PDB file of C-alpha atoms in Angstrom:
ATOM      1  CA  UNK A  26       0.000   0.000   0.000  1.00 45.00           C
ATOM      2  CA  UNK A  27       1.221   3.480  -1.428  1.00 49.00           C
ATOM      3  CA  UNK A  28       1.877   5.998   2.086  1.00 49.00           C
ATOM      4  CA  UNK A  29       0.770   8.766   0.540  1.00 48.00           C
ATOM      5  CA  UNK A  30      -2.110   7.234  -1.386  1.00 51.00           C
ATOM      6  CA  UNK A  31      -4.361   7.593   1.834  1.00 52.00           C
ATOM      7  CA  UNK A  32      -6.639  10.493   1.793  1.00 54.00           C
ATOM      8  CA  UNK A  33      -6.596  12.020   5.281  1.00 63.00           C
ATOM      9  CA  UNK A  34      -2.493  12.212   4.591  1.00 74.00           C
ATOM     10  CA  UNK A  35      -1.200  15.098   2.752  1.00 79.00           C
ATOM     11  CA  UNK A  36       1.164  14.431  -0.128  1.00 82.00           C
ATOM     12  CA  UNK A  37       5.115  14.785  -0.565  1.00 84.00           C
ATOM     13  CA  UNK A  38       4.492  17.804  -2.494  1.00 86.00           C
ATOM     14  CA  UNK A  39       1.893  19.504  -0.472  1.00 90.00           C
ATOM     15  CA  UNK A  40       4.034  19.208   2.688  1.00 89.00           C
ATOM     16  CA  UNK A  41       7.145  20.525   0.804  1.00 89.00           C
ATOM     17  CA  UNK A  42       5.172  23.241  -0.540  1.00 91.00           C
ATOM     18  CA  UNK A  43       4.092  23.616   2.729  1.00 90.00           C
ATOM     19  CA  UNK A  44       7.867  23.411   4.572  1.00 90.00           C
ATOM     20  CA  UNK A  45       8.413  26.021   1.601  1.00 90.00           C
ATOM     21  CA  UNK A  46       6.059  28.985   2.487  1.00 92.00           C
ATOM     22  CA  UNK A  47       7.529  28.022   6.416  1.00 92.00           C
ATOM     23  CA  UNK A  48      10.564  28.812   5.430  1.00 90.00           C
ATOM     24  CA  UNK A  49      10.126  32.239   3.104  1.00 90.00           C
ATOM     25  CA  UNK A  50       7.950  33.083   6.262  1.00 91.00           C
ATOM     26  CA  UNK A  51      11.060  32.733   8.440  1.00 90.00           C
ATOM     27  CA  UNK A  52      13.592  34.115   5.815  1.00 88.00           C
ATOM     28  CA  UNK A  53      11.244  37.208   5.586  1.00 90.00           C
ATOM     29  CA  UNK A  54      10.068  37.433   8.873  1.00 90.00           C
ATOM     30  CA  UNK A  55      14.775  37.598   9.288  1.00 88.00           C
ATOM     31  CA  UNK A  56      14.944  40.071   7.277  1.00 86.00           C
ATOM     32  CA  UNK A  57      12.740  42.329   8.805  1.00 89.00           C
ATOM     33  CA  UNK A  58      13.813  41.850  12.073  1.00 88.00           C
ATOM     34  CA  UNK A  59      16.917  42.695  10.826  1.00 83.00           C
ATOM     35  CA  UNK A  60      15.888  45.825   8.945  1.00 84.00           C
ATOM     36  CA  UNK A  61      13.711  46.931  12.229  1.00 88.00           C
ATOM     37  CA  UNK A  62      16.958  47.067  14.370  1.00 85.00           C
ATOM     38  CA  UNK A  63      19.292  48.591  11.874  1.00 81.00           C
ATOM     39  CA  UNK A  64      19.777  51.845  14.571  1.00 84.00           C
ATOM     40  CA  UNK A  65      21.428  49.265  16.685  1.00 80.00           C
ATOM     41  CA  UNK A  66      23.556  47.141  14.736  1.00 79.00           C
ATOM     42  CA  UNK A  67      26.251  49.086  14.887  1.00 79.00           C
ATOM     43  CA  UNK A  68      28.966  47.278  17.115  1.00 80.00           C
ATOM     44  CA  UNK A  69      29.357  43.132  16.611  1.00 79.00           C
ATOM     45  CA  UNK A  70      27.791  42.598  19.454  1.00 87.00           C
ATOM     46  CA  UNK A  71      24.335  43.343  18.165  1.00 86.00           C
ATOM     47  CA  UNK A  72      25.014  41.611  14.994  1.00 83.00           C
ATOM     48  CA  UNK A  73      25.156  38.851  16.838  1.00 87.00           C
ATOM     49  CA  UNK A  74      22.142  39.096  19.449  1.00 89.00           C
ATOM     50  CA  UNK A  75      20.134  39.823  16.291  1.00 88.00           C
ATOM     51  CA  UNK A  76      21.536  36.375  14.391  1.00 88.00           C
ATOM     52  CA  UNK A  77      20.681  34.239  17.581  1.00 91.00           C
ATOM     53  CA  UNK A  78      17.140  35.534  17.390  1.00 91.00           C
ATOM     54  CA  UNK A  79      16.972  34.938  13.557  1.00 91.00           C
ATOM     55  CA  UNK A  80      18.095  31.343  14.032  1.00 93.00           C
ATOM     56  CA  UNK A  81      15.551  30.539  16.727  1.00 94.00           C
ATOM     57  CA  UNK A  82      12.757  32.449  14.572  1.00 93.00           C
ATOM     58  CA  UNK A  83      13.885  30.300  11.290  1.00 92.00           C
ATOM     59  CA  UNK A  84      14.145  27.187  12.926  1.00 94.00           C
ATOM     60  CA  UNK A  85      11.403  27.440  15.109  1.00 94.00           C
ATOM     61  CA  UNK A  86       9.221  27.520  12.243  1.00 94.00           C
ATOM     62  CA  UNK A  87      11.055  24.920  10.881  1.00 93.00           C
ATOM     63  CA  UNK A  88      10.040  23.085  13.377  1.00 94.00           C
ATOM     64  CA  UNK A  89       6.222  23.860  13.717  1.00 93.00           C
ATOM     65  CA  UNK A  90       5.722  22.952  10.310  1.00 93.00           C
ATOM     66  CA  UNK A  91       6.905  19.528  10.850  1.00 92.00           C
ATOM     67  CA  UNK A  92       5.837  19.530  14.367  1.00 93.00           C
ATOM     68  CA  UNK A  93       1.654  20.227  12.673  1.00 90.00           C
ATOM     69  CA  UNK A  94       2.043  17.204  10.834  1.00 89.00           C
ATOM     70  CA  UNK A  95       3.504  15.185  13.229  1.00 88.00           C
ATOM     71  CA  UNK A  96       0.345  15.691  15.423  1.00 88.00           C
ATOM     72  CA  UNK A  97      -1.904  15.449  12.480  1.00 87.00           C
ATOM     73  CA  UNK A  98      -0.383  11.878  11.933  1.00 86.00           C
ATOM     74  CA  UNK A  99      -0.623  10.920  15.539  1.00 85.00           C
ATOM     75  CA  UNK A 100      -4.105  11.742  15.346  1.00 83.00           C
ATOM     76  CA  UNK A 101      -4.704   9.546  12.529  1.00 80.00           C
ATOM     77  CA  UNK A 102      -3.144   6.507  13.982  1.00 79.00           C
ATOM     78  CA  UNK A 103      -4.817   6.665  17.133  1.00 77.00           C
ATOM     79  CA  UNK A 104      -8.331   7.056  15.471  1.00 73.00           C
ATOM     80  CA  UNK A 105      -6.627   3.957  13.461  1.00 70.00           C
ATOM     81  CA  UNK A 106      -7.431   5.440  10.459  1.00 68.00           C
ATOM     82  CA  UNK A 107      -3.741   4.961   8.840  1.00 68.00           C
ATOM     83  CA  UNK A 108      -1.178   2.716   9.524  1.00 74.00           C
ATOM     84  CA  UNK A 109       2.419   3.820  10.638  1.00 76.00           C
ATOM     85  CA  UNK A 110       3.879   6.716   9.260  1.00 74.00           C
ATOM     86  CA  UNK A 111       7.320   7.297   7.660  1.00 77.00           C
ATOM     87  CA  UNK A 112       9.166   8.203  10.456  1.00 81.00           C
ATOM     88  CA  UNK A 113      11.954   9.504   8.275  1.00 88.00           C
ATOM     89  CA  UNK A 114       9.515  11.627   5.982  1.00 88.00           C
ATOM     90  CA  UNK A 115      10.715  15.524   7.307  1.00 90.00           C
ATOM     91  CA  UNK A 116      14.196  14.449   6.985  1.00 92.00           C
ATOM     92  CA  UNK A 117      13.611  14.039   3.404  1.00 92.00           C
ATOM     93  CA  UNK A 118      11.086  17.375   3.127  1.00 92.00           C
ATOM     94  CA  UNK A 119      13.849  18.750   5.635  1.00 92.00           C
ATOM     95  CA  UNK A 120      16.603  18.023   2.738  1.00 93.00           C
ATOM     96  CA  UNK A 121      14.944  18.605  -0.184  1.00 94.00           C
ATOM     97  CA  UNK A 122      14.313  22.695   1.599  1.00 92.00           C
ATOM     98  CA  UNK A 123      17.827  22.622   2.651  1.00 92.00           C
ATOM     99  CA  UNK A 124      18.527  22.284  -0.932  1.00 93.00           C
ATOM    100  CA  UNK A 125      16.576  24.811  -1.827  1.00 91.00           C
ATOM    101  CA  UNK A 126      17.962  27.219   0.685  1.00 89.00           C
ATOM    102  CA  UNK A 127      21.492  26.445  -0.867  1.00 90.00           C
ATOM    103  CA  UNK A 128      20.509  27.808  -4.657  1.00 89.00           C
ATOM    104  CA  UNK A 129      21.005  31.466  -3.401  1.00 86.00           C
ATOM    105  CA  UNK A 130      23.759  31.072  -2.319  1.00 85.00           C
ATOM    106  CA  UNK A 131      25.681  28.786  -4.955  1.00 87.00           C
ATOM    107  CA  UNK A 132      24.261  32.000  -7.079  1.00 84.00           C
ATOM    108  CA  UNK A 133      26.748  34.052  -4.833  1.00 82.00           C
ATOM    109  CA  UNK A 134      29.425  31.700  -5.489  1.00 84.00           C
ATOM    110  CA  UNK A 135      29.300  31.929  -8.829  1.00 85.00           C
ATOM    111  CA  UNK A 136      28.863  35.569  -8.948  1.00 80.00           C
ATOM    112  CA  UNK A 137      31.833  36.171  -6.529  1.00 78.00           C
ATOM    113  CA  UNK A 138      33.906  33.298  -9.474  1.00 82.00           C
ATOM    114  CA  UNK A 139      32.758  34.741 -12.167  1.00 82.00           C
ATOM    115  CA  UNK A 140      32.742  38.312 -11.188  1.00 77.00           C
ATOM    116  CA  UNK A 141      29.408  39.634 -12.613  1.00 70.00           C
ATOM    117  CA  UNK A 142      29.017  42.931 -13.096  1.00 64.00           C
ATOM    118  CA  UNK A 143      25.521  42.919 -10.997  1.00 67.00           C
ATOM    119  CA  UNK A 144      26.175  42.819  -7.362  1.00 66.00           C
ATOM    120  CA  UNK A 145      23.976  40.728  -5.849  1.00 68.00           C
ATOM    121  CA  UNK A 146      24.275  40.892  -2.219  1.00 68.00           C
ATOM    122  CA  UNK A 147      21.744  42.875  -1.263  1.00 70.00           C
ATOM    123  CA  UNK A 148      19.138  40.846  -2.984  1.00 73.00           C
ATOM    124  CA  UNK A 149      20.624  37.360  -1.087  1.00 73.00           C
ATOM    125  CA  UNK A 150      20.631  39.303   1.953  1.00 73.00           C
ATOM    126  CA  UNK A 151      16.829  39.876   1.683  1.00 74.00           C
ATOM    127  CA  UNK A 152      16.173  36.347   0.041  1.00 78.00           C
ATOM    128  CA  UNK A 153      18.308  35.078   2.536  1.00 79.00           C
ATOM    129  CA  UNK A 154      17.301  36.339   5.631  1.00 80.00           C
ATOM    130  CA  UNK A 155      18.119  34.477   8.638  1.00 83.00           C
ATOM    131  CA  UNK A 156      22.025  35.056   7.647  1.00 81.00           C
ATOM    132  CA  UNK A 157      21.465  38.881   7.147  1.00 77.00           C
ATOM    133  CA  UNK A 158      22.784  39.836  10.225  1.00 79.00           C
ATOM    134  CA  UNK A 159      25.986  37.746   9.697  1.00 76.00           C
ATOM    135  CA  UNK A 160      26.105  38.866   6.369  1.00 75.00           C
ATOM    136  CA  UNK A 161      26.621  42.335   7.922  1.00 73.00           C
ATOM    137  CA  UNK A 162      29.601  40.802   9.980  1.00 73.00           C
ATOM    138  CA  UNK A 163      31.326  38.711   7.270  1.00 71.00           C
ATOM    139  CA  UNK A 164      30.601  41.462   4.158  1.00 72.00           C
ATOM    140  CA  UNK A 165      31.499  44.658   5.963  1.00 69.00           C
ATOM    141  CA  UNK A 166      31.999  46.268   2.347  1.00 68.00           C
ATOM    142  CA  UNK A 167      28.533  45.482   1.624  1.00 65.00           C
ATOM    143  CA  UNK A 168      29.642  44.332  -1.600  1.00 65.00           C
ATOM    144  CA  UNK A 169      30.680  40.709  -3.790  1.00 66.00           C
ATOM    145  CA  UNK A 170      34.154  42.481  -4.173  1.00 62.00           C
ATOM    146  CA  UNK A 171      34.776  42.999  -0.613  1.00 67.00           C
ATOM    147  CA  UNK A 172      33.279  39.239   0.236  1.00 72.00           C
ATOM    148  CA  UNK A 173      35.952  36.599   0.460  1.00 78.00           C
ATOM    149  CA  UNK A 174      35.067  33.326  -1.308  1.00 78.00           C
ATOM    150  CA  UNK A 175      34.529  30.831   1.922  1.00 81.00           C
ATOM    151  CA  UNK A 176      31.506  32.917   2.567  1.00 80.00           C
ATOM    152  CA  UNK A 177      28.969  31.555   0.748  1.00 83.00           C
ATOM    153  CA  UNK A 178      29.506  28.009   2.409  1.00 89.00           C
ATOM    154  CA  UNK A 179      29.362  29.484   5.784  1.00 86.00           C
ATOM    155  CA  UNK A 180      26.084  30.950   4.541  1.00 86.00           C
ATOM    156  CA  UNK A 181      25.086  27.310   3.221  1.00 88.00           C
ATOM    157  CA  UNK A 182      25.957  25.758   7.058  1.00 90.00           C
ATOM    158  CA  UNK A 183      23.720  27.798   8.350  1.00 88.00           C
ATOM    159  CA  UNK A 184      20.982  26.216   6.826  1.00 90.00           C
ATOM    160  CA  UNK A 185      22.264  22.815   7.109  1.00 92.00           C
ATOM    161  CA  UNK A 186      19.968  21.693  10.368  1.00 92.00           C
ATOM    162  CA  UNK A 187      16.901  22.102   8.509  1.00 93.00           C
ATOM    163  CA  UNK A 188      16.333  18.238   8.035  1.00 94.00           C
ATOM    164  CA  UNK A 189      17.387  17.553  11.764  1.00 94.00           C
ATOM    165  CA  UNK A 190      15.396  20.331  13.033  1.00 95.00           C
ATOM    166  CA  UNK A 191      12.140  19.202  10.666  1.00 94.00           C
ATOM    167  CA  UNK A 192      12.321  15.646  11.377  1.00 93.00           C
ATOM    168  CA  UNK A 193      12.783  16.775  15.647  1.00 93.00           C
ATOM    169  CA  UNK A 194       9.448  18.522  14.958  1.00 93.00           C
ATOM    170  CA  UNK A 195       8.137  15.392  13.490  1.00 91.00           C
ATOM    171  CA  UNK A 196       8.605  13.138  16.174  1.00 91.00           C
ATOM    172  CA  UNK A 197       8.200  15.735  18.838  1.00 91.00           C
ATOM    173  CA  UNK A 198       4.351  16.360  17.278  1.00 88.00           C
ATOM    174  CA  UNK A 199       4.043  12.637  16.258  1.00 86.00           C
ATOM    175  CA  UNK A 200       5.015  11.409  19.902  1.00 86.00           C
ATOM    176  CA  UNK A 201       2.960  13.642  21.888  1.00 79.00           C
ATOM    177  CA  UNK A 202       5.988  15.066  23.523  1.00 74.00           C
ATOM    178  CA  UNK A 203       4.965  18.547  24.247  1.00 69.00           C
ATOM    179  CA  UNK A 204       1.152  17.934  25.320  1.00 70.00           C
ATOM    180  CA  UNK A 205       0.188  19.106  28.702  1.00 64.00           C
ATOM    181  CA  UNK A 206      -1.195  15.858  30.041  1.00 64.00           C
ATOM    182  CA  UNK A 207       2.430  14.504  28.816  1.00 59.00           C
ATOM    183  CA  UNK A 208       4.630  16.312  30.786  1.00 58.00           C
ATOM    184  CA  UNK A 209       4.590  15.629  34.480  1.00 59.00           C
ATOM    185  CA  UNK A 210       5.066  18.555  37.540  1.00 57.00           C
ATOM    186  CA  UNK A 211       6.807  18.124  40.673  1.00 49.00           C
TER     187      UNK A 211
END
């Protein structure tokens, strides 16, 4: 029997499309953070404060999405109206966005190879926007002439826990981890 083919579960594509719109939430959601506290970016310190808080915000909504269906599934299986899910389904979702997330900033790469005449940064910075703030700290030039060539990868591992952070979601939702009735006071 087909895992998807049941109709109270939502398809691969539907849940990546879903993961998708998560993520430009979080990226724009980033960048506007980021925008909002430009009067007090000005020393490192801030810079960093304000990429902490756009990590949590990405990934936290990396997390919910995945963290929705995983309680949508459990739901399901207790009413036993599916069997089993894929346990491993968000890590593939999860991969399959990190992927995605890594096409901006291959574009840099090439850009900063190839030296195009367009500079590009600003737009990455906005499509990319949980790494805006350490954009600011790693391009202090605010241009692809003044950005060394490592960068983009540093940009790319900082999207690199989407599938572990998707699938956590996923099993945290799935298992029931984070219902009241679950978690026990002293």
């Amino acid at each position: 029997m087909d895992y998807f083919k049941k109709s109270e579960r939502q398809s691969f594509p539907k849940l990546l499309l879903s993961g998708g719109l998560y993520m430009l939430f979080g990226n724009i959601l980033c960048a506007i953070m980021t925008l909002s506290t430009a009067p007090f970016i000005g020393n490192d310190f801030m810079k960093i404060v304000i990429f902490v808080l756009a990590i949590a915000v990405f990934y936290s909504l990396m997390f919910t999405v995945a963290y929705k269906d995983g309680t949508r599934e459990q739901r399901y299986v207790t009413l036993h109206k599916c069997e089993e899910p894929d346990m491993k389904k968000w890590v593939k979702i999860g991969t399959a966005l990190m992927g995605i997330m890594f096409v901006p900033s291959l574009i840099l790469l090439l850009a900063k190879v190839m030296n195009w005449y367009f500079d590009i940064t600003l737009i990455h910075r906005i499509i990319d926007g949980m790494i805006y703030p350490l954009s600011l700290m790693l391009v202090p030039g605010s241009s692809i002439d003044s950005m060394q060539i490592f960068v983009p990868f540093i940009y790319m591992l900082c999207y690199a826990l989407i599938p572990v952070v998707t699938h956590l979601g996923f099993y945290f939702g799935y298992t029931g981890k984070f219902e009241k009735e679950n978690i026990m006071y002293e």
